[in-house]
Short mmCIF file of C-alpha atoms and ligand atoms in Angstrom, two decimals:
data_model
loop_
_atom_site.label_atom_id
_atom_site.label_comp_id
_atom_site.label_asym_id
_atom_site.label_seq_id
_atom_site.Cartn_x
_atom_site.Cartn_y
_atom_site.Cartn_z
CA MET I 1 21.08 19.33 -23.65
CA GLY I 2 22.89 20.79 -20.73
CA ASP I 3 24.38 19.82 -17.44
CA ALA I 4 22.28 17.36 -15.48
CA ALA I 5 23.40 18.59 -12.06
CA GLY I 6 22.16 22.08 -12.85
CA ALA I 7 18.89 20.73 -14.26
CA LEU I 8 18.33 18.74 -11.07
CA ARG I 9 18.85 21.83 -8.92
CA GLU I 10 16.48 23.83 -11.07
CA ALA I 11 13.84 21.07 -11.03
CA ALA I 12 14.07 20.72 -7.24
CA ASN I 13 13.41 24.44 -7.03
CA ARG I 14 10.41 24.21 -9.31
CA LEU I 15 8.97 21.33 -7.28
CA SER I 16 9.47 22.87 -3.86
CA GLU I 17 5.97 24.31 -3.78
CA THR I 18 4.08 21.11 -4.59
CA SER I 19 6.30 18.44 -3.06
CA ASP I 20 7.66 17.66 0.40
CA SER I 21 10.68 15.99 -1.19
CA PRO I 22 11.54 18.12 -4.24
CA ARG I 23 15.17 17.07 -4.60
CA LEU I 24 14.38 13.35 -4.27
CA ASP I 25 11.51 13.72 -6.75
CA ALA I 26 13.76 15.43 -9.27
CA GLU I 27 16.35 12.67 -8.93
CA LEU I 28 13.76 9.92 -9.33
CA LEU I 29 12.34 11.58 -12.44
CA MET I 30 15.73 12.06 -14.03
CA ALA I 31 16.74 8.48 -13.23
CA HIS I 32 13.48 7.32 -14.81
CA ALA I 33 14.08 9.40 -17.94
CA LEU I 34 17.58 7.91 -18.23
CA GLN I 35 16.36 4.39 -17.38
CA MET I 36 18.88 4.01 -14.60
CA GLU I 37 18.81 3.48 -10.85
CA ARG I 38 18.88 6.62 -8.73
CA SER I 39 22.12 5.47 -7.08
CA ASP I 40 23.75 5.18 -10.53
CA LEU I 41 22.44 8.57 -11.52
CA LEU I 42 24.10 10.20 -8.53
CA LEU I 43 27.42 8.51 -9.30
CA LYS I 44 27.40 9.38 -12.99
CA LEU I 45 25.83 12.81 -12.69
CA PRO I 46 28.85 14.98 -13.57
CA GLY I 47 29.09 13.56 -17.10
CA LEU I 48 25.39 13.32 -17.94
CA ASP I 49 23.30 15.28 -20.40
CA VAL I 50 19.77 16.26 -19.49
CA PRO I 51 17.34 13.76 -21.05
CA ALA I 52 14.88 15.35 -23.47
CA GLU I 53 11.72 14.32 -21.62
CA PHE I 54 12.93 15.46 -18.18
CA ALA I 55 11.23 18.86 -18.31
CA SER I 56 7.81 17.37 -19.10
CA LEU I 57 8.11 14.84 -16.26
CA VAL I 58 8.97 17.63 -13.84
CA GLU I 59 5.98 19.59 -15.09
CA ARG I 60 3.65 16.62 -14.43
CA ARG I 61 4.99 16.38 -10.88
CA ARG I 62 4.53 20.14 -10.49
CA GLN I 63 0.84 19.54 -11.26
CA SER I 64 0.83 17.15 -8.25
CA GLU I 65 0.86 13.88 -10.17
CA PRO I 66 2.46 11.29 -7.85
CA ILE I 67 5.96 10.07 -8.71
CA ALA I 68 4.68 6.49 -8.60
CA HIS I 69 2.20 7.28 -11.40
CA ILE I 70 4.78 9.07 -13.52
CA VAL I 71 7.34 6.28 -13.27
CA GLY I 72 4.67 3.52 -13.08
CA SER I 73 5.97 1.73 -10.04
CA LYS I 74 6.61 1.96 -6.31
CA GLU I 75 8.89 0.03 -4.02
CA PHE I 76 7.28 -1.69 -1.03
CA TRP I 77 9.11 -4.01 1.35
CA GLY I 78 12.06 -3.95 -1.04
CA LEU I 79 9.91 -5.28 -3.88
CA ASP I 80 8.94 -3.43 -7.03
CA PHE I 81 5.19 -2.98 -7.59
CA ARG I 82 3.55 -1.79 -10.77
CA VAL I 83 1.17 1.06 -9.89
CA THR I 84 -1.54 2.86 -11.87
CA PRO I 85 -4.31 5.29 -10.85
CA ASP I 86 -6.50 2.19 -10.28
CA VAL I 87 -4.70 1.26 -7.07
CA LEU I 88 -3.62 3.02 -3.91
CA ILE I 89 0.13 3.69 -4.02
CA PRO I 90 1.74 1.42 -1.41
CA ARG I 91 2.88 3.49 1.59
CA PRO I 92 5.99 2.89 3.70
CA ASP I 93 3.70 3.06 6.77
CA SER I 94 1.97 -0.12 5.62
CA GLU I 95 5.25 -2.03 5.84
CA LEU I 96 4.49 -2.13 9.56
CA LEU I 97 1.92 -4.86 8.86
CA ILE I 98 4.54 -7.03 7.19
CA GLU I 99 7.08 -6.32 9.92
CA GLU I 100 4.53 -7.41 12.51
CA ALA I 101 3.54 -10.51 10.54
CA VAL I 102 7.19 -11.54 10.24
CA SER I 103 7.71 -11.19 13.97
CA LEU I 104 4.43 -12.92 14.96
CA PHE I 105 4.95 -15.87 12.63
CA ALA I 106 8.75 -16.19 13.00
CA SER I 107 8.67 -19.80 14.19
CA ALA I 108 5.49 -21.12 12.52
CA HIS I 109 4.68 -19.48 9.22
CA PRO I 110 1.01 -18.93 8.40
CA GLN I 111 -0.30 -21.56 6.00
CA ARG I 112 -3.11 -19.48 4.60
CA ILE I 113 -3.20 -15.71 4.26
CA ALA I 114 -6.07 -13.43 3.19
CA ASP I 115 -5.69 -9.83 2.06
CA LEU I 116 -8.87 -7.76 2.11
CA GLY I 117 -8.83 -4.88 -0.41
CA THR I 118 -5.49 -5.81 -1.93
CA GLY I 119 -5.12 -2.99 -4.49
CA SER I 120 -1.65 -3.41 -6.02
CA GLY I 121 -1.27 -6.67 -4.08
CA ALA I 122 1.47 -5.12 -1.93
CA LEU I 123 0.49 -6.64 1.42
CA LEU I 124 -0.26 -10.17 0.24
CA LEU I 125 2.73 -10.38 -2.08
CA ALA I 126 5.18 -9.01 0.49
CA ALA I 127 3.85 -11.59 2.97
CA LEU I 128 4.15 -14.44 0.45
CA HIS I 129 7.66 -13.27 -0.32
CA GLU I 130 8.54 -13.57 3.39
CA PHE I 131 6.74 -16.89 3.94
CA PRO I 132 7.77 -19.20 1.08
CA GLU I 133 5.42 -22.02 2.12
CA SER I 134 2.30 -19.86 2.52
CA ARG I 135 -0.59 -19.55 0.12
CA GLY I 136 -2.73 -16.45 -0.18
CA LEU I 137 -6.07 -15.21 -1.34
CA ALA I 138 -6.61 -11.53 -2.05
CA ILE I 139 -9.89 -9.81 -2.76
CA ASP I 140 -10.75 -6.42 -4.15
CA ALA I 141 -13.94 -4.75 -5.33
CA SER I 142 -12.11 -3.31 -8.35
CA ALA I 143 -11.43 -5.54 -11.37
CA ALA I 144 -8.81 -3.07 -12.60
CA ALA I 145 -6.98 -3.28 -9.28
CA LEU I 146 -7.04 -7.08 -9.32
CA GLN I 147 -5.45 -7.05 -12.76
CA ILE I 148 -2.57 -4.98 -11.38
CA ALA I 149 -2.25 -7.25 -8.34
CA HIS I 150 -2.17 -10.27 -10.64
CA ASP I 151 0.50 -8.70 -12.86
CA ASN I 152 2.55 -7.94 -9.77
CA ALA I 153 2.23 -11.53 -8.55
CA ASP I 154 3.49 -12.71 -11.95
CA ALA I 155 6.37 -10.24 -12.03
CA LEU I 156 7.46 -11.19 -8.52
CA GLY I 157 7.26 -14.92 -9.24
CA LEU I 158 4.52 -15.44 -6.63
CA ALA I 159 1.53 -16.18 -8.87
CA ASP I 160 1.52 -19.91 -8.12
CA ARG I 161 0.78 -19.22 -4.44
CA ALA I 162 -1.60 -16.27 -4.83
CA ARG I 163 -5.25 -16.25 -5.86
CA PHE I 164 -7.24 -13.14 -6.64
CA LEU I 165 -10.97 -12.76 -6.34
CA LEU I 166 -13.29 -9.95 -7.37
CA LEU I 167 -15.33 -9.51 -4.22
CA ASP I 168 -16.99 -6.64 -2.42
CA TRP I 169 -17.51 -6.78 1.33
CA THR I 170 -20.66 -4.73 1.03
CA ALA I 171 -22.24 -7.74 -0.74
CA ALA I 172 -24.32 -10.19 1.26
CA ASN I 173 -22.50 -13.40 2.11
CA TRP I 174 -19.13 -12.24 0.86
CA THR I 175 -17.28 -14.29 3.45
CA SER I 176 -18.70 -17.57 2.18
CA LEU I 177 -16.97 -16.96 -1.16
CA LEU I 178 -13.69 -16.32 0.61
CA GLY I 179 -13.60 -19.43 2.74
CA SER I 180 -12.32 -19.86 6.28
CA GLY I 181 -9.35 -21.05 8.28
CA PHE I 182 -6.99 -18.19 7.51
CA ASP I 183 -4.03 -18.02 9.89
CA LEU I 184 -3.38 -14.42 8.93
CA VAL I 185 -5.77 -11.77 7.62
CA LEU I 186 -4.20 -8.54 6.35
CA ALA I 187 -6.23 -5.45 5.54
CA ASN I 188 -5.53 -1.87 4.61
CA PRO I 189 -9.14 -0.87 3.87
CA PRO I 190 -10.36 2.60 3.00
CA TYR I 191 -10.36 4.55 6.26
CA VAL I 192 -10.38 8.24 5.39
CA SER I 193 -13.30 10.41 6.43
CA THR I 194 -15.21 11.81 3.47
CA ASP I 195 -14.70 15.25 5.08
CA ALA I 196 -10.93 14.93 5.28
CA ARG I 197 -8.87 17.35 3.22
CA LEU I 198 -6.22 15.31 1.50
CA SER I 199 -3.20 16.69 -0.30
CA ALA I 200 -3.57 17.36 -4.03
CA ASP I 201 -1.47 14.38 -5.08
CA VAL I 202 -3.66 11.97 -3.08
CA ALA I 203 -7.09 13.56 -3.64
CA GLY I 204 -6.51 14.32 -7.30
CA PHE I 205 -4.81 11.12 -8.44
CA GLU I 206 -5.47 8.14 -6.16
CA PRO I 207 -8.67 6.04 -6.29
CA HIS I 208 -11.30 7.47 -3.94
CA GLN I 209 -12.80 4.01 -3.66
CA ALA I 210 -9.62 2.91 -1.87
CA LEU I 211 -9.49 5.92 0.44
CA PHE I 212 -12.87 7.09 1.68
CA ALA I 213 -15.04 5.22 4.16
CA GLY I 214 -17.94 7.39 5.25
CA ALA I 215 -18.25 10.39 7.54
CA ASP I 216 -16.07 8.90 10.28
CA GLY I 217 -13.88 6.74 8.04
CA LEU I 218 -15.10 3.59 9.79
CA ASP I 219 -17.64 2.21 7.30
CA ASP I 220 -15.37 -0.53 6.01
CA TYR I 221 -14.16 -1.59 9.45
CA ARG I 222 -17.79 -1.99 10.47
CA MET I 223 -18.14 -4.61 7.76
CA ILE I 224 -14.75 -6.26 7.99
CA ILE I 225 -14.36 -6.72 11.73
CA PRO I 226 -17.59 -8.70 12.36
CA ALA I 227 -16.69 -10.91 9.37
CA LEU I 228 -13.27 -11.90 10.75
CA GLU I 229 -14.84 -14.57 12.90
CA LYS I 230 -15.77 -16.52 9.78
CA LEU I 231 -12.42 -15.98 8.09
CA LEU I 232 -9.85 -16.57 10.83
CA SER I 233 -8.70 -19.96 12.05
CA PRO I 234 -9.22 -20.42 15.83
CA THR I 235 -5.64 -19.29 16.48
CA GLY I 236 -5.56 -16.80 13.60
CA THR I 237 -4.45 -13.17 13.71
CA ALA I 238 -5.79 -10.14 11.85
CA LEU I 239 -3.55 -7.16 11.16
CA LEU I 240 -5.57 -4.05 10.34
CA GLU I 241 -4.09 -0.75 9.22
CA ILE I 242 -5.83 2.24 10.79
CA GLY I 243 -5.74 6.00 10.53
CA PHE I 244 -3.61 7.85 13.11
CA ASP I 245 -6.71 8.89 15.08
CA GLN I 246 -8.72 5.67 14.83
CA ALA I 247 -7.13 3.41 17.45
CA LYS I 248 -9.94 3.96 19.91
CA PRO I 249 -13.02 3.50 17.72
CA VAL I 250 -11.59 0.57 15.75
CA SER I 251 -10.34 -1.16 18.93
CA GLY I 252 -13.86 -0.66 20.25
CA LEU I 253 -15.39 -2.41 17.24
CA ALA I 254 -12.92 -5.27 17.67
CA ALA I 255 -13.50 -5.59 21.42
CA ASP I 256 -17.27 -5.70 20.78
CA CYS I 257 -16.63 -8.74 18.60
CA GLY I 258 -14.58 -10.42 21.33
CA TYR I 259 -11.03 -9.74 20.16
CA ASN I 260 -7.94 -8.95 22.15
CA VAL I 261 -6.44 -5.89 20.56
CA GLU I 262 -2.86 -4.69 20.49
CA LEU I 263 -1.93 -1.26 19.08
CA LYS I 264 1.29 -0.53 17.19
CA GLN I 265 2.83 2.72 15.97
CA ASP I 266 4.53 3.39 12.66
CA LEU I 267 7.99 4.92 12.21
CA GLY I 268 6.48 8.38 12.40
CA GLY I 269 5.15 7.55 15.88
CA ASN I 270 1.52 7.47 14.71
CA ASP I 271 -0.98 4.78 15.68
CA ARG I 272 -1.10 2.65 12.54
CA LEU I 273 -1.83 -1.00 13.23
CA LEU I 274 -4.19 -3.13 15.30
CA VAL I 275 -3.38 -6.76 16.01
CA LEU I 276 -6.55 -8.75 16.63
CA ARG I 277 -6.64 -12.19 18.23
CA ARG I 278 -9.26 -14.31 19.93
N1 LIG D 1 -2.73 6.18 4.37
C1 LIG D 1 -3.57 6.66 3.34
C2 LIG D 1 -3.56 8.16 3.34
O1 LIG D 1 -3.40 8.77 4.35
C3 LIG D 1 -4.98 6.15 3.48
C4 LIG D 1 -5.03 4.71 3.17
C5 LIG D 1 -6.38 4.12 3.38
O2 LIG D 1 -7.45 4.73 3.41
N2 LIG D 1 -6.35 2.87 3.56
O3 LIG D 1 -3.71 8.78 2.29
#
């Protein structure tokens, strides 16, 4: 036992080599060890003892394990998602898709939503949370991921409007199992080049199946974009997350299939989202 403020400073120091946000990480880990919110931790800090397991949590983070894996959850769109190594950790950048959906469907909510490669369920469940009348269908090629997505739907009280289907878009005829007439299709597919050098926390801990998509990172778009015609309603919209350097090639694939394409940037100013419409 000792003073928590000092332990936080020391932990932030230890984490400064592996993390871009060492102080925040240390606070999140200590809050987790104390089972309190970070905001509470900061208020109560002067009187707190260092929790016994804090040092081992810091050590895991020092070995590049993501905070979301250590604490078992990640916030996305203000909602709490359970996260394991079976799913991609929801990224703040992906909130752009929900922001865009909310603005596009402000007056007429989408009735039916599809989420391709749902992982933790973050995109579909955030959308269902925003659109209380909508129903959604999410697919993933990983049964373990779908279990997490399902648990998240239950925990968020959205399970009655969400369906989950084990489905791989490399399979023949996958669209016929999904159905048609979706007003909104969301997708954050794998889009990282197999040659890309990712940071240790991503490469070492997140599912490669959810990240890598061939030499140019476009393999999954090549399958998804031609299939949208079957999935979307005549007035439907697809929102596709892209890598920062993929606006041109992915727009090209979409234009080849007859879509109007609009490009949006994330908060960091990077190209991040394509809006596809007929
Ligand atoms: N944004 C993720 C990353 O840079 C990649 C997500 C994805 O491939 N869909 O690590």
